[in-house]
Coordinates of C-alpha atoms and ligand atoms in Angstrom, one line a residue:
Chain A
X24 CA 90.5 39.0 115.0
X25 CA 94.1 38.6 115.9
X26 CA 96.1 41.5 117.0
X27 CA 98.7 41.2 114.3
X28 CA 96.2 41.3 111.5
X29 CA 94.7 44.4 113.0
X30 CA 98.2 45.9 113.1
X31 CA 98.7 45.0 109.5
X32 CA 95.5 46.9 108.6
X33 CA 96.8 49.9 110.6
X34 CA 100.1 49.9 108.7
X35 CA 98.4 49.8 105.4
X36 CA 95.9 52.5 106.5
X37 CA 98.8 54.8 107.5
X38 CA 100.5 54.3 104.1
X39 CA 97.3 55.1 102.3
X40 CA 96.6 58.0 104.6
X41 CA 99.9 59.5 103.8
X42 CA 99.3 59.1 100.1
X43 CA 95.9 60.7 100.3
X44 CA 97.2 63.5 102.5
X45 CA 99.9 64.4 99.9
X46 CA 97.2 64.6 97.2
X47 CA 94.8 66.6 99.5
X48 CA 97.5 69.2 100.3
X49 CA 97.5 70.2 96.6
X50 CA 93.7 70.7 96.5
X51 CA 93.7 72.7 99.7
X52 CA 96.6 74.9 98.6
X53 CA 95.1 75.8 95.3
X54 CA 91.8 76.5 96.9
X55 CA 93.3 78.6 99.6
X56 CA 95.3 80.7 97.3
X57 CA 93.1 81.1 94.3
X58 CA 89.6 79.8 95.4
X59 CA 89.7 77.2 92.7
X60 CA 89.1 73.5 92.7
X61 CA 91.6 71.9 90.3
X62 CA 89.8 68.8 89.3
X63 CA 92.7 67.6 87.2
X64 CA 94.9 67.3 90.3
X65 CA 94.3 63.5 90.6
X66 CA 95.4 63.0 87.0
X67 CA 98.5 65.1 87.7
X68 CA 99.4 62.4 90.3
X69 CA 99.0 59.8 87.6
X70 CA 101.3 61.7 85.3
X71 CA 103.8 61.6 88.1
X72 CA 103.6 57.8 88.2
X73 CA 104.0 57.5 84.5
X74 CA 106.9 60.0 84.4
X75 CA 108.6 58.0 87.1
X76 CA 108.1 54.7 85.2
X77 CA 109.5 56.2 82.0
X78 CA 112.6 57.2 83.8
X79 CA 112.9 53.7 85.3
X80 CA 112.7 52.2 81.8
X81 CA 115.2 54.7 80.5
X82 CA 117.7 54.0 83.3
X83 CA 117.2 50.3 82.8
X84 CA 117.9 50.6 79.1
X85 CA 120.9 52.8 79.2
X86 CA 122.5 52.4 82.6
X87 CA 121.5 49.0 83.9
X88 CA 124.4 49.1 86.3
X89 CA 122.9 52.1 88.2
X90 CA 122.6 51.4 92.0
X91 CA 119.1 51.1 93.3
X92 CA 119.3 54.3 95.3
X93 CA 120.4 56.2 92.2
X94 CA 117.5 54.8 90.2
X95 CA 115.0 55.6 92.9
X96 CA 116.3 59.2 93.1
X97 CA 116.1 59.6 89.3
X98 CA 112.6 58.2 89.3
X99 CA 111.4 60.7 91.9
X100 CA 113.3 63.5 90.2
X101 CA 111.6 62.8 86.9
X102 CA 108.2 62.5 88.4
X103 CA 108.6 65.7 90.4
X104 CA 110.1 67.8 87.6
X105 CA 107.6 66.8 84.9
X106 CA 104.6 67.3 87.2
X107 CA 106.0 70.6 88.6
X108 CA 106.3 71.9 85.0
X109 CA 102.9 70.6 84.2
X110 CA 101.4 72.3 87.3
X111 CA 102.9 75.6 86.5
X112 CA 101.8 75.3 82.9
X113 CA 98.3 74.6 84.0
X114 CA 98.3 77.6 86.3
X115 CA 99.6 79.9 83.7
X116 CA 97.5 78.6 80.8
X117 CA 94.2 77.7 82.5
X118 CA 93.8 78.9 86.0
X119 CA 95.2 82.5 85.9
X120 CA 93.5 83.4 82.6
X121 CA 90.2 82.1 84.0
X122 CA 90.5 84.2 87.2
X123 CA 87.7 86.6 86.3
X124 CA 85.4 83.9 84.8
X125 CA 82.7 82.3 86.9
X126 CA 84.0 79.5 89.1
X127 CA 82.0 77.0 87.2
X128 CA 84.1 77.6 84.0
X129 CA 87.4 76.9 85.9
X130 CA 85.8 73.7 87.2
X131 CA 84.8 72.6 83.8
X132 CA 88.2 73.5 82.3
X133 CA 90.1 71.5 84.9
X134 CA 87.8 68.6 84.5
X135 CA 88.3 68.5 80.8
X136 CA 92.1 68.9 81.3
X137 CA 92.0 65.8 83.5
X138 CA 90.3 63.9 80.7
X139 CA 93.0 65.2 78.3
X140 CA 95.7 64.0 80.6
X141 CA 94.2 60.6 81.0
X142 CA 93.5 60.1 77.4
X143 CA 96.9 61.2 76.4
X144 CA 98.5 58.5 78.5
X145 CA 96.0 55.9 77.3
X146 CA 96.6 56.8 73.6
X147 CA 100.3 57.9 73.5
X148 CA 102.1 56.0 76.3
X149 CA 103.3 52.6 75.0
X150 CA 100.5 50.1 75.7
X151 CA 98.9 52.9 77.7
X152 CA 95.5 51.4 78.0
X153 CA 96.8 48.4 80.0
X154 CA 98.1 48.4 83.6
X155 CA 101.9 48.6 83.9
X156 CA 103.9 47.0 86.6
X157 CA 105.7 49.6 88.7
X158 CA 109.1 48.8 90.0
X159 CA 109.7 48.4 93.8
X160 CA 112.6 50.8 93.6
X161 CA 113.5 50.3 97.3
X162 CA 115.2 47.1 98.6
X163 CA 112.6 44.6 99.7
X164 CA 113.8 44.1 103.2
X165 CA 111.1 43.3 105.6
X166 CA 110.4 42.2 109.0
X167 CA 107.7 39.6 109.3
X168 CA 106.0 37.4 111.8
X169 CA 103.3 34.9 111.2
X170 CA 100.7 37.5 110.0
X171 CA 102.5 40.8 110.1
X172 CA 104.8 42.2 107.5
X173 CA 106.6 45.4 108.1
X174 CA 108.2 46.4 104.8
X175 CA 111.2 48.6 104.7
X176 CA 109.9 50.4 101.6
X177 CA 106.6 51.3 103.3
X178 CA 108.5 52.7 106.3
X179 CA 110.8 54.7 104.0
X180 CA 107.9 56.1 101.9
X181 CA 105.9 57.0 105.0
X182 CA 108.9 58.9 106.5
X183 CA 109.6 60.7 103.2
X184 CA 105.9 61.7 103.0
X185 CA 106.0 63.1 106.5
X186 CA 109.2 65.0 105.7
X187 CA 107.6 66.5 102.6
X188 CA 104.6 67.6 104.6
X189 CA 106.9 69.1 107.2
X190 CA 108.7 70.9 104.4
X191 CA 105.5 72.3 103.0
X192 CA 104.5 73.5 106.5
X193 CA 107.9 75.1 106.9
X194 CA 107.7 76.9 103.6
X195 CA 104.2 78.2 104.3
X196 CA 104.8 79.4 107.8
X197 CA 108.5 80.3 108.0
X198 CA 109.6 81.7 104.7
X199 CA 109.1 84.9 102.7
X200 CA 107.4 82.9 99.9
X201 CA 105.1 81.4 102.5
X202 CA 104.2 84.8 103.8
X203 CA 103.3 85.9 100.3
X204 CA 101.3 82.8 99.7
X205 CA 99.3 83.4 102.9
X206 CA 98.9 87.1 102.0
X207 CA 97.5 86.2 98.6
X208 CA 95.2 83.7 100.1
X209 CA 93.8 86.2 102.6
X210 CA 93.5 89.3 100.4
X211 CA 94.8 89.1 96.9
X212 CA 94.6 92.8 96.2
X213 CA 96.2 93.8 99.5
X214 CA 99.0 91.4 98.8
X215 CA 99.6 93.0 95.4
X216 CA 99.6 96.4 97.1
X217 CA 102.3 95.2 99.4
X218 CA 104.4 94.5 96.3
X219 CA 103.8 90.7 96.0
X220 CA 104.3 89.5 92.5
X221 CA 101.0 87.7 92.1
X222 CA 101.8 85.6 89.1
X223 CA 105.0 84.3 90.7
X224 CA 103.2 83.3 93.9
X225 CA 100.5 81.5 91.9
X226 CA 103.2 79.6 89.9
X227 CA 105.1 78.8 93.1
X228 CA 102.0 77.5 94.8
X229 CA 101.1 75.3 91.9
X230 CA 104.7 74.0 91.6
X231 CA 104.6 73.1 95.3
X232 CA 101.2 71.4 95.2
X233 CA 102.2 69.5 92.0
X234 CA 105.6 68.4 93.4
X235 CA 103.9 67.0 96.4
X236 CA 101.4 65.2 94.2
X237 CA 104.2 63.7 92.1
X238 CA 105.7 62.1 95.1
X239 CA 102.2 60.7 95.9
X240 CA 102.2 59.3 92.4
X241 CA 105.5 57.4 92.9
X242 CA 104.3 56.2 96.3
X243 CA 101.1 54.9 94.7
X244 CA 103.1 53.0 92.1
X245 CA 105.4 51.4 94.7
X246 CA 102.5 50.6 97.1
X247 CA 100.3 48.8 94.5
X248 CA 103.2 47.6 92.2
X249 CA 101.1 48.7 89.3
X250 CA 99.8 51.8 87.6
X251 CA 97.0 52.5 85.1
X252 CA 96.0 55.7 83.2
X253 CA 92.8 55.9 85.3
X254 CA 94.4 55.8 88.7
X255 CA 94.1 59.6 89.1
X256 CA 90.3 59.5 89.0
X257 CA 89.9 57.7 92.3
X258 CA 92.9 59.3 93.9
X259 CA 91.6 62.7 92.8
X260 CA 88.2 62.0 94.3
X261 CA 89.7 60.8 97.5
X262 CA 92.2 63.7 97.8
X263 CA 89.4 66.2 97.2
X264 CA 87.2 64.5 99.8
X265 CA 90.0 64.5 102.3
X266 CA 90.6 68.2 101.7
X267 CA 86.9 69.0 102.1
X268 CA 86.7 66.9 105.3
X269 CA 89.6 68.9 106.7
X270 CA 88.1 72.2 105.7
X271 CA 89.2 73.4 102.2
X272 CA 92.1 75.8 102.5
X273 CA 93.5 74.3 105.7
X274 CA 96.7 72.4 105.1
X275 CA 96.6 70.7 108.5
X276 CA 93.0 69.8 107.9
X277 CA 93.9 68.2 104.5
X278 CA 96.4 66.0 106.1
X279 CA 94.0 65.0 108.8
X280 CA 91.4 64.4 106.1
X281 CA 93.7 62.1 104.2
X282 CA 94.3 59.9 107.3
X283 CA 90.6 59.9 108.2
X284 CA 89.7 58.7 104.7
X285 CA 92.2 55.9 104.9
X286 CA 91.0 55.0 108.3
X287 CA 87.4 54.7 107.0
X288 CA 88.6 52.5 104.1
X289 CA 90.4 50.3 106.6
X290 CA 87.3 50.0 108.8
X291 CA 85.3 49.2 105.7
X292 CA 87.7 46.5 104.8
X293 CA 87.9 45.0 108.3
X294 CA 84.1 45.2 108.8
X295 CA 83.2 43.7 105.5
X296 CA 86.0 41.3 104.7
X297 CA 83.6 39.4 102.4
X298 CA 83.3 42.4 100.1
X299 CA 86.5 44.3 100.1
X300 CA 85.5 46.3 97.0
X301 CA 82.9 48.1 99.1
X302 CA 85.4 49.8 101.3
X303 CA 85.4 52.8 99.1
X304 CA 81.6 52.9 99.0
X305 CA 81.6 52.8 102.8
X306 CA 84.3 55.5 103.1
X307 CA 82.6 57.9 100.6
X308 CA 79.3 57.2 102.4
X309 CA 80.8 58.3 105.7
X310 CA 82.3 61.4 104.1
X311 CA 78.9 62.4 102.8
X312 CA 77.5 61.9 106.3
X313 CA 80.4 63.9 107.8
X314 CA 79.7 66.7 105.4
X315 CA 76.0 66.7 106.3
X316 CA 77.0 67.0 109.9
X317 CA 79.8 69.6 109.5
X318 CA 79.3 71.3 106.1
X319 CA 82.5 73.3 106.3
X320 CA 84.7 70.4 107.3
X321 CA 85.9 69.1 110.6
X322 CA 88.2 71.9 111.4
X323 CA 85.9 74.9 111.9
X324 CA 87.4 78.2 110.9
X325 CA 84.5 80.7 111.2
X326 CA 86.0 83.9 109.8
X327 CA 87.7 82.6 106.7
X328 CA 88.7 79.3 105.3
X329 CA 92.1 80.1 103.9
X330 CA 95.6 78.8 104.1
Chain B
X9 CA 115.0 114.5 89.4
X10 CA 111.3 115.3 89.6
X11 CA 109.5 112.9 91.9
X12 CA 106.1 114.1 91.1
X13 CA 103.1 111.9 90.5
X14 CA 101.1 113.0 87.5
X15 CA 97.6 111.9 86.5
X16 CA 97.0 112.9 82.9
X17 CA 93.4 112.7 81.5
X18 CA 92.5 109.5 83.3
X19 CA 89.4 107.7 82.2
X20 CA 88.2 104.7 84.2
X21 CA 85.1 102.5 83.9
X22 CA 83.8 99.5 85.7
X23 CA 82.1 97.3 83.2
X24 CA 80.3 100.0 81.2
X25 CA 79.7 102.8 83.7
X26 CA 82.2 105.6 83.5
X27 CA 83.5 106.5 86.9
X28 CA 86.3 108.8 86.1
X29 CA 86.2 111.0 83.0
X30 CA 89.3 113.0 82.2
X31 CA 91.0 113.4 85.6
X32 CA 94.3 115.3 85.7
X33 CA 96.2 116.1 88.8
X34 CA 99.6 116.4 90.3
X35 CA 101.1 115.3 93.6
X36 CA 104.3 117.2 94.4
X37 CA 107.2 115.7 96.3
X38 CA 107.6 116.5 100.0
X39 CA 104.0 117.8 100.3
X40 CA 100.6 116.6 101.4
X41 CA 98.1 116.7 98.6
X42 CA 94.5 115.9 99.4
X43 CA 91.7 114.6 97.4
X44 CA 88.2 115.6 98.5
X45 CA 84.8 114.6 97.2
X46 CA 81.5 113.1 98.2
X47 CA 80.8 109.4 98.5
X48 CA 81.0 107.7 95.2
X49 CA 82.9 110.6 93.5
X50 CA 85.6 108.2 92.3
X51 CA 88.4 108.9 94.8
X52 CA 89.2 105.3 95.6
X53 CA 88.8 104.4 91.9
X54 CA 91.6 106.9 91.1
X55 CA 93.8 105.1 93.6
X56 CA 92.9 101.7 92.1
X57 CA 93.9 103.1 88.7
X58 CA 97.2 104.4 90.1
X59 CA 98.1 100.9 91.4
X60 CA 96.9 99.1 88.3
X61 CA 94.1 97.3 90.1
X62 CA 91.6 98.9 87.8
X63 CA 93.7 100.0 84.9
X64 CA 92.6 103.2 83.2
X65 CA 90.9 103.1 79.8
X66 CA 92.6 106.2 78.7
X67 CA 95.2 108.6 80.0
X68 CA 98.5 108.1 81.6
X69 CA 100.1 108.1 85.1
X70 CA 103.6 109.3 85.5
X71 CA 105.8 108.9 88.6
X72 CA 109.3 110.0 88.8
X73 CA 109.3 110.8 85.1
X74 CA 108.4 107.2 84.3
X75 CA 105.1 106.1 82.7
X76 CA 103.6 103.5 85.1
X77 CA 100.2 103.2 83.4
X78 CA 99.3 99.5 83.2
X79 CA 102.3 98.1 84.9
X80 CA 101.7 95.2 87.2
X81 CA 100.9 96.3 90.8
X82 CA 104.1 95.0 92.3
X83 CA 106.2 97.0 89.8
X84 CA 104.4 100.2 90.7
X85 CA 104.9 99.5 94.4
X86 CA 108.5 98.8 93.7
X87 CA 109.0 102.3 92.4
X88 CA 108.5 103.5 96.0
X89 CA 104.7 104.1 96.2
X90 CA 103.0 102.7 99.2
X91 CA 99.3 102.3 99.8
X92 CA 97.2 102.4 102.9
X93 CA 94.1 101.1 101.2
X94 CA 90.4 101.9 101.8
X95 CA 89.0 99.6 104.4
X96 CA 92.4 98.8 105.9
X97 CA 92.7 95.5 104.2
X98 CA 95.0 94.0 106.9
X99 CA 95.7 90.2 106.7
X100 CA 93.4 88.9 109.4
X101 CA 95.0 85.5 109.9
X102 CA 98.5 86.8 110.2
X103 CA 100.0 88.2 113.3
X104 CA 100.5 91.9 113.7
X105 CA 104.2 91.3 113.2
X106 CA 103.7 89.4 110.0
X107 CA 101.4 92.2 108.7
X108 CA 104.2 94.7 109.3
X109 CA 106.6 92.4 107.5
X110 CA 104.3 92.3 104.5
X111 CA 104.7 96.0 104.3
X112 CA 108.4 95.6 103.8
X113 CA 107.9 92.7 101.4
X114 CA 110.2 94.1 98.7
X115 CA 113.0 95.0 101.1
X116 CA 115.7 92.3 101.1
X117 CA 118.0 93.8 103.8
X118 CA 117.1 92.2 107.2
X119 CA 119.0 95.0 109.0
X120 CA 116.8 97.7 107.2
X121 CA 113.6 95.8 108.0
X122 CA 114.6 95.6 111.6
X123 CA 115.3 99.3 111.9
X124 CA 112.0 100.2 110.1
X125 CA 110.2 97.8 112.4
X126 CA 111.7 99.6 115.4
X127 CA 110.5 102.9 114.1
X128 CA 107.0 101.7 113.6
X129 CA 106.8 100.0 117.0
X130 CA 108.0 103.3 118.5
X131 CA 105.3 105.1 116.7
X132 CA 102.7 102.6 117.8
X133 CA 103.6 101.1 121.1
X134 CA 100.3 99.3 121.1
X135 CA 101.4 97.3 118.1
X136 CA 104.6 96.3 119.9
X137 CA 102.7 95.0 122.8
X138 CA 100.5 92.9 120.5
X139 CA 103.0 91.9 117.9
X140 CA 102.0 88.2 118.1
X141 CA 98.2 88.7 118.2
X142 CA 96.3 87.7 115.0
X143 CA 95.5 91.0 113.3
X144 CA 91.9 90.0 112.7
X145 CA 91.3 89.8 116.4
X146 CA 92.5 93.4 117.0
X147 CA 90.0 96.2 117.7
X148 CA 89.0 98.4 114.9
X149 CA 91.3 101.2 116.0
X150 CA 94.2 98.8 116.4
X151 CA 93.6 97.4 113.0
X152 CA 93.8 100.9 111.6
X153 CA 97.2 101.2 113.3
X154 CA 98.3 97.9 111.7
X155 CA 97.3 99.3 108.3
X156 CA 99.1 102.6 108.8
X157 CA 102.2 100.9 110.2
X158 CA 102.2 98.4 107.4
X159 CA 102.2 101.2 104.9
X160 CA 105.1 102.9 106.6
X161 CA 107.1 99.7 106.5
X162 CA 107.6 100.3 102.8
X163 CA 109.8 103.3 103.4
X164 CA 108.1 104.8 100.4
X165 CA 108.8 108.0 98.4
X166 CA 105.1 108.6 98.1
X167 CA 102.4 107.2 100.3
X168 CA 98.7 107.0 99.3
X169 CA 96.3 107.0 102.1
X170 CA 92.6 106.3 101.5
X171 CA 90.3 107.3 104.5
X172 CA 92.6 106.2 107.3
X173 CA 90.4 107.6 110.0
X174 CA 87.1 106.0 109.0
X175 CA 85.4 104.7 112.1
X176 CA 88.0 106.0 114.6
X177 CA 87.4 107.9 117.7
X178 CA 88.2 111.7 117.6
X179 CA 91.4 111.1 119.7
X180 CA 92.6 108.5 117.2
X181 CA 91.7 110.7 114.3
X182 CA 93.9 113.4 115.7
X183 CA 96.7 110.9 116.3
X184 CA 96.4 109.9 112.7
X185 CA 96.7 113.4 111.4
X186 CA 99.7 114.0 113.6
X187 CA 101.4 110.9 112.1
X188 CA 100.5 111.9 108.5
X189 CA 102.1 115.3 109.1
X190 CA 105.2 113.6 110.6
X191 CA 105.5 111.3 107.6
X192 CA 105.5 114.3 105.3
X193 CA 108.1 116.1 107.4
X194 CA 110.4 113.1 106.9
X195 CA 110.4 113.9 103.2
X196 CA 107.7 111.6 101.9
X197 CA 105.0 112.9 99.6
X198 CA 101.5 112.1 100.8
X199 CA 98.4 111.7 98.7
X200 CA 95.5 111.8 101.2
X201 CA 91.9 110.9 100.7
X202 CA 89.8 112.0 103.8
X203 CA 86.4 112.9 104.9
X204 CA 87.5 115.2 107.7
X205 CA 87.5 118.2 105.4
X206 CA 88.7 120.8 107.9
X207 CA 91.5 118.8 109.5
X208 CA 92.6 117.6 106.1
X209 CA 92.8 121.0 104.6
X210 CA 94.7 122.2 107.7
X211 CA 97.6 119.8 107.1
X212 CA 97.6 119.8 103.3
X213 CA 99.3 122.2 101.0
X214 CA 97.3 121.5 97.9
X215 CA 94.0 119.9 97.2
X216 CA 91.6 118.6 94.5
X217 CA 87.9 118.2 94.7
X218 CA 86.3 115.4 92.7
X219 CA 82.7 115.2 91.8
X220 CA 81.1 112.6 89.6
X221 CA 84.4 111.6 88.1
X222 CA 85.6 115.1 87.3
X223 CA 87.9 117.6 89.0
X224 CA 85.6 120.4 89.9
X225 CA 88.0 122.5 92.0
X226 CA 91.7 122.6 92.8
X227 CA 94.1 124.9 94.5
X228 CA 96.0 125.6 97.7
X229 CA 94.5 124.2 100.8
X230 CA 94.0 127.7 102.0
X231 CA 91.9 128.7 99.0
X232 CA 89.8 125.5 99.1
X233 CA 88.7 126.2 102.7
X234 CA 86.1 128.6 101.4
X235 CA 85.5 127.0 98.0
X236 CA 81.8 126.5 97.1
X237 CA 82.6 123.1 95.5
X238 CA 84.0 121.8 98.7
X239 CA 80.9 123.0 100.5
X240 CA 78.7 121.4 97.9
X241 CA 80.6 118.1 98.0
X242 CA 80.3 117.6 101.7
X243 CA 77.4 119.7 102.9
X244 CA 75.1 119.4 99.9
Ligands
ATP414 N1 84.0 97.2 91.5 C1 83.1 98.1 91.1 N2 82.2 97.8 90.1 C2 81.3 98.6 89.7 N3 81.2 99.9 90.1 C3 82.0 100.3 91.1 C4 83.0 99.4 91.6 N4 83.8 100.1 92.5 C5 83.2 101.3 92.6 N5 82.2 101.4 91.7 C6 81.4 102.7 91.5 O1 82.3 103.7 91.2 C7 81.9 104.9 91.8 C8 83.1 105.5 92.5 O2 83.4 104.7 93.6 P1 84.7 105.0 94.5 O3 84.9 103.9 95.4 O4 85.8 105.4 93.7 O5 84.1 106.3 95.3 P2 84.8 107.1 96.5 O6 85.0 108.5 96.0 O7 86.0 106.4 97.0 O8 83.7 107.1 97.6 P3 83.8 106.9 99.2 O9 84.1 108.3 99.7 O10 82.5 106.5 99.6 O11 84.9 106.0 99.5 C9 80.7 104.6 92.7 O12 79.5 105.0 92.1 C10 80.8 103.1 92.8 O13 79.5 102.6 93.0
MG415 MG1 86.6 105.5 98.7

């Protein structure tokens, strides 16, 4: 195979990897802090895509003269604010009240919540059961040679994603809020005894995980130029797998897991060009094998598995 | 202003089993008050009730003339009550330094945090040497220092200490008692749960004995030294 085609695969893989990493960060944060798997997280991403799209329509209808950068900003802002509010609502209404219940109940509740989110979009969003084209938002500058296309929007999205991850890292490791988040993750009662407002920390964590997911939602729309109400199912499964590969509760691991998953998909696509649809089957298959080999994820943390 | 801590007729139950039934006691400001009792008597449960971790079924807890029963834990801590909990409960994956910062979590003034840090590091030079080591990798005795130091970082009005010398060498136990006395001399009220009856009574001014969830004896430390209930609780 030619070098340039391979490079193209790499670029696509990096884009997907960043998207998965952003989703996986949420899974791993929620698990680290509260020991819960929030199965509706993938559908939260989807809500981000649709909130962004709604904002795009609104801007187009009322301010068609808005410059592209302004539109892009408003779309991301809409996606992030809706999803952050949704995330905090879910934390306050579902996750915290179910704290003392068996973990299985929380699992079930968040799975059902995911279904509610999906079905709400399908039923109540205009023409919600059909795929919707998602705007490019960014100028379509690109650099291309015979087989390789380096798109400006991809580069911009990738860099923004990296910035967001760096920001999350900074918040967790360098701020007072981050100190409280880590304290709650390591010993909830001890954190409370130090004067940490538990509910506030949980809300902040969910806001952060959801905000990051919302950006992944917009990224997903731009990358595929299309969104559907069901997009969160696969994204959720992939994000969750990525978080598990990296060792649940470990932010760095989740990011690594995201890129590993995208890498596996890419290998699947390259190795089986005749059956591109099997790339997910291949990737999930390898994930299962990886987990059989390292049940606690690739990044071993013997003592505890938290943030 | 009366900075006493009052427990009034406290009842606590885990699930169905009653652990505390009608406990009343008082912790006076600027004194060391100790709580004695056999294993399983309900001492740690009373402390959990105080901090709202296991809220009482009945009864009320008053601090500084304010009813704090059932408040969220961080509000209770915010009133100036610090806790050195049973089992140390340090944050294992934080550095020693970060653990200490957690102790001053509610303090917003950086200058104040720095001066308290200096004080704690002077008190425990070992912690200063190891400030960037992960607390979970410290030795048991060092972890006890982290826990005590973290409690002091609050600059509390009242400090509640649950078995700080469990598992420590005699030398460190003595060191611990010396520090507790010093905390009290600085004007902080101390509510102390300890197994070293003799040493505890030696530094306390007042004490209570808990047995099966009830106060079976109370009085000045002097009077408790020869109390039969104390003998019964610890020596059977
Ligand atoms: N979470 C819990 N659920 C059920 N029972 C509990 C729980 N915590 C404590 N208990 C029970 O409550 C009783 C009092 O426990 P507590 O920890 O208060 O004792 P203690 O006086 O602190 O003992 P020790 O000196 O051993 O620390 C014990 O019988 C214990 O088994
Ligand atoms: Mg105890």
